Amino acid sequence: MKTRIITAIVGILVLIGVMFTFNTMVFNLVIAAITLIAIHEIYSALGFEKKDWLMYAVLVPYTLLVMLSSYSAMRKLVMPMSFVLVTFFAIYLVVRNGTISYQKASGLLMFSGIVIFCFYSFIRLKELLPGVRISFAPDCIGKETEKMAGELREGEILLLENLRFHKEEEKNDPDFAKKLASLADIYVSDAFGTVHRAHASTAGVAQYLPAVAGFLIGKELSVMGGALENPVRPFVAILGGAKVADKIGVITNLLNKCDTLIIGGGMAYTFFKALGYNIGNSLLDADSIELAKKLMLDADAKGVKMLLPVDTVVAREFKADAEYMTVDSDRIPDGYMGMDIGEKTAKLFGEEIRKAGTVVWNGPMGVFEFENFAKGTIAVAEELASLKDATTIIGGGDSAAAVNNLGFGDKMTHISTGGGASLEFLEGKELPGVVAANDK
């Protein structure tokens, strides 16, 4: 069974690579038909019943999407529609009275997602680099990959298979890093979202090749580094998120640099608890209550203004259509949980933001995924978007998603591309992938 699946997977990836090399309607029709056969082979090897009509209800539309991808108008629909189809199919397999185990269904979904992602990567590269020959390697190391790398001509691109199919990647294995390095003459690190990890492809490979940081990393370090080391004052830092423990390093570092620290999101309730407030069923990081007390004392000692929500939107249930009301932050009733900052808090935070010369924001103010509890996050985003002369930096992750979803992306000075990386940078930590580069 394993051989059948591996053969089919490799076949699909090679076919997708060939398809985007030629990319004509007739050629894609042939490739799509062969892809359907290959995916059918995988599902059959997983114990799927051939007579089940739903397989064809999912795979035939998926194959049509592959076939129609030669039309540029269809390309943006391929990935989301394919993912919906495959996800629906995987869920169906799980709930169908044990026909397939959760483990197999998860593996099926993961495989389908990888194929779709590889497919989408080719689409994006072709859109961004029209006329450039792009090849896809069946692995990130190995003889075939080395051969393909050696045959590259000037201006051509070789896209490697997912590095994390090899456990040596995350272990920063030296031999694995050497094999990666053997494919190139120079290493350019430009994925800021991964430079906080000391992996073979981020730090290890730089030990065997001349290594430099790319333009994106240069911008990230320049903008965020400048804000931390030489900010235009007043410097306002806004932090949200669930747990105080997750942001200890960030808060500690920012208390030495900012003039005002605004706390919102789920972590605010731990500070309320430290102040002796009743927080009902609100999110609580119980292990960090004493730490919250210390941080408030540190802020006072350093002359940093720390602002907490003065009113809170609360609900009995954690769901989008839950009934809600606004209460003072020190009077959250039993049985209720905090979901967002209130209007008075939004006004208070807004007044402070409008004074700022530099603002760094990391973490939403509430459960912004639910429309009823996104108002606080929207209010903060609007305040930042309205600033004319201030430097506004969004520290990646949920904050970046919120700003972009609200359409304020172009109003910000900089939106970081790294969630974990930007957090560690704000903590003042060295980033392994940056340290490894010879030219920073």
Coordinates of N, CA, C and O in Angstrom, one line a residue, residues 121-180:
S121 N 1.5 27.1 -5.6 CA 2.8 27.7 -5.7 C 3.2 27.9 -7.1 O 3.8 29.0 -7.5
F122 N 2.9 26.9 -8.0 CA 3.3 27.0 -9.4 C 2.5 28.2 -10.0 O 3.0 29.0 -10.8
I123 N 1.2 28.2 -9.6 CA 0.3 29.3 -10.2 C 0.9 30.7 -9.8 O 1.0 31.5 -10.7
R124 N 1.2 30.9 -8.6 CA 1.7 32.2 -8.1 C 3.0 32.5 -8.8 O 3.2 33.7 -9.2
L125 N 3.9 31.5 -8.9 CA 5.2 31.8 -9.5 C 5.0 32.2 -11.0 O 5.7 33.1 -11.5
K126 N 4.1 31.5 -11.6 CA 3.9 31.8 -13.0 C 3.3 33.1 -13.2 O 3.6 33.9 -14.2
E127 N 2.4 33.5 -12.3 CA 1.8 34.9 -12.4 C 2.8 36.0 -12.1 O 2.8 37.0 -12.8
L128 N 3.7 35.7 -11.1 CA 4.7 36.7 -10.7 C 5.9 36.8 -11.7 O 6.5 37.8 -11.9
L129 N 6.2 35.6 -12.3 CA 7.3 35.6 -13.2 C 6.9 35.0 -14.6 O 7.3 33.9 -15.0
P130 N 6.1 35.7 -15.3 CA 5.6 35.1 -16.6 C 6.8 35.0 -17.6 O 7.7 35.8 -17.6
G131 N 6.8 33.9 -18.3 CA 7.9 33.6 -19.2 C 9.1 33.0 -18.7 O 10.0 32.6 -19.4
V132 N 9.2 32.8 -17.3 CA 10.3 32.2 -16.7 C 10.0 30.7 -16.6 O 8.9 30.3 -16.2
R133 N 11.0 29.9 -16.9 CA 10.9 28.4 -16.8 C 11.0 28.0 -15.4 O 12.1 28.2 -14.8
I134 N 10.0 27.3 -14.8 CA 10.0 26.9 -13.4 C 9.8 25.4 -13.4 O 8.9 24.8 -14.0
S135 N 10.7 24.7 -12.7 CA 10.6 23.3 -12.5 C 10.4 22.9 -11.1 O 10.7 23.7 -10.2
F136 N 9.7 21.8 -10.8 CA 9.4 21.4 -9.5 C 10.2 20.0 -9.2 O 10.0 19.1 -9.9
A137 N 11.0 20.0 -8.2 CA 11.8 18.8 -7.8 C 10.9 17.9 -7.0 O 10.1 18.3 -6.2
P138 N 11.1 16.6 -7.1 CA 10.3 15.6 -6.4 C 10.7 15.5 -4.9 O 10.0 15.0 -4.1
D139 N 11.9 16.1 -4.6 CA 12.3 16.2 -3.2 C 13.2 17.4 -3.0 O 13.5 18.1 -4.0
C140 N 13.6 17.7 -1.8 CA 14.5 18.8 -1.6 C 16.0 18.4 -1.6 O 16.9 19.3 -1.6
I141 N 16.2 17.1 -1.5 CA 17.6 16.6 -1.7 C 17.5 15.3 -2.5 O 16.4 14.9 -2.9
G142 N 18.7 14.7 -2.8 CA 18.7 13.5 -3.5 C 19.2 13.6 -4.9 O 19.4 14.7 -5.4
K143 N 19.5 12.5 -5.6 CA 20.2 12.5 -6.9 C 19.4 13.2 -8.0 O 19.9 14.0 -8.8
E144 N 18.1 13.0 -8.0 CA 17.2 13.6 -9.0 C 17.2 15.1 -8.9 O 17.3 15.8 -9.8
T145 N 17.1 15.5 -7.6 CA 17.0 17.0 -7.3 C 18.4 17.6 -7.7 O 18.4 18.7 -8.2
E146 N 19.5 16.9 -7.3 CA 20.8 17.4 -7.7 C 21.0 17.6 -9.2 O 21.6 18.5 -9.7
K147 N 20.4 16.6 -9.9 CA 20.5 16.6 -11.4 C 19.7 17.8 -11.9 O 20.2 18.5 -12.8
M148 N 18.5 18.0 -11.4 CA 17.7 19.1 -11.9 C 18.4 20.4 -11.6 O 18.3 21.4 -12.4
A149 N 19.0 20.5 -10.4 CA 19.7 21.8 -10.0 C 20.9 22.0 -10.9 O 21.2 23.2 -11.3
G150 N 21.6 21.0 -11.3 CA 22.8 21.1 -12.1 C 22.4 21.5 -13.5 O 23.3 22.0 -14.3
E151 N 21.2 21.2 -14.0 CA 20.8 21.5 -15.4 C 20.1 22.8 -15.5 O 19.8 23.2 -16.6
L152 N 20.0 23.5 -14.4 CA 19.4 24.9 -14.5 C 20.2 25.8 -15.3 O 21.4 25.9 -15.2
R153 N 19.5 26.6 -16.1 CA 20.2 27.6 -16.9 C 19.9 29.0 -16.3 O 19.0 29.1 -15.4
E154 N 20.6 29.9 -16.7 CA 20.5 31.3 -16.2 C 19.1 31.8 -16.3 O 18.5 31.7 -17.4
G155 N 18.5 32.3 -15.2 CA 17.2 32.8 -15.2 C 16.1 31.8 -14.9 O 14.9 32.2 -14.8
E156 N 16.4 30.5 -14.8 CA 15.4 29.5 -14.5 C 15.3 29.2 -13.0 O 16.2 29.6 -12.2
I157 N 14.2 28.7 -12.6 CA 13.9 28.5 -11.2 C 13.6 27.0 -10.9 O 12.9 26.3 -11.7
L158 N 14.1 26.5 -9.8 CA 13.8 25.1 -9.4 C 13.1 25.2 -8.0 O 13.8 25.7 -7.0
L159 N 11.9 24.8 -7.9 CA 11.2 24.8 -6.7 C 11.3 23.5 -6.0 O 11.0 22.4 -6.6
L160 N 11.8 23.5 -4.8 CA 12.1 22.2 -4.0 C 10.8 21.8 -3.3 O 10.0 22.6 -2.9
E161 N 10.7 20.4 -3.1 CA 9.6 19.9 -2.3 C 9.7 20.3 -0.8 O 10.8 20.8 -0.4
N162 N 8.6 20.2 -0.1 CA 8.5 20.6 1.3 C 9.7 20.0 2.1 O 9.9 18.8 2.2
L163 N 10.4 20.9 2.8 CA 11.6 20.5 3.6 C 11.2 19.6 4.8 O 11.9 18.8 5.2
R164 N 10.0 19.9 5.3 CA 9.6 19.2 6.5 C 9.1 17.8 6.3 O 8.7 17.1 7.3
F165 N 9.2 17.3 5.1 CA 9.1 15.8 4.9 C 10.3 15.1 5.5 O 10.2 13.9 5.6
H166 N 11.3 15.9 5.8 CA 12.5 15.3 6.4 C 12.6 15.8 7.9 O 12.7 17.0 8.1
K167 N 12.7 14.8 8.8 CA 12.8 15.2 10.2 C 14.1 15.9 10.5 O 14.2 16.6 11.5
E168 N 15.1 15.7 9.6 CA 16.4 16.4 9.9 C 16.3 17.9 9.7 O 17.1 18.6 10.3
E169 N 15.2 18.4 9.1 CA 15.1 19.8 8.9 C 15.0 20.6 10.2 O 15.7 21.5 10.5
E170 N 14.0 20.1 11.0 CA 13.8 20.8 12.3 C 14.8 20.5 13.3 O 15.0 21.3 14.3
K171 N 15.6 19.4 13.1 CA 16.7 19.1 14.0 C 18.0 19.8 13.7 O 19.0 19.7 14.4
N172 N 17.9 20.6 12.6 CA 19.1 21.3 12.1 C 20.3 20.3 11.9 O 21.4 20.6 12.4
D173 N 20.0 19.2 11.3 CA 21.0 18.2 11.1 C 22.1 18.6 10.1 O 21.8 19.1 9.0
P174 N 23.4 18.6 10.5 CA 24.4 19.1 9.6 C 24.5 18.4 8.3 O 24.8 19.1 7.3
D175 N 24.4 17.1 8.2 CA 24.4 16.4 7.0 C 23.3 16.8 6.0 O 23.5 17.0 4.8
F176 N 22.1 17.0 6.6 CA 21.0 17.4 5.8 C 21.2 18.9 5.2 O 21.0 19.2 4.1
A177 N 21.8 19.7 6.1 CA 22.1 21.1 5.7 C 23.2 21.1 4.6 O 23.1 21.9 3.6
K178 N 24.1 20.2 4.7 CA 25.2 20.1 3.6 C 24.6 19.7 2.3 O 24.9 20.2 1.2
K179 N 23.6 18.8 2.3 CA 23.0 18.3 1.1 C 22.2 19.5 0.5 O 22.1 19.6 -0.8
L180 N 21.5 20.3 1.3 CA 20.8 21.4 0.8 C 21.8 22.4 0.2 O 21.5 23.0 -0.9

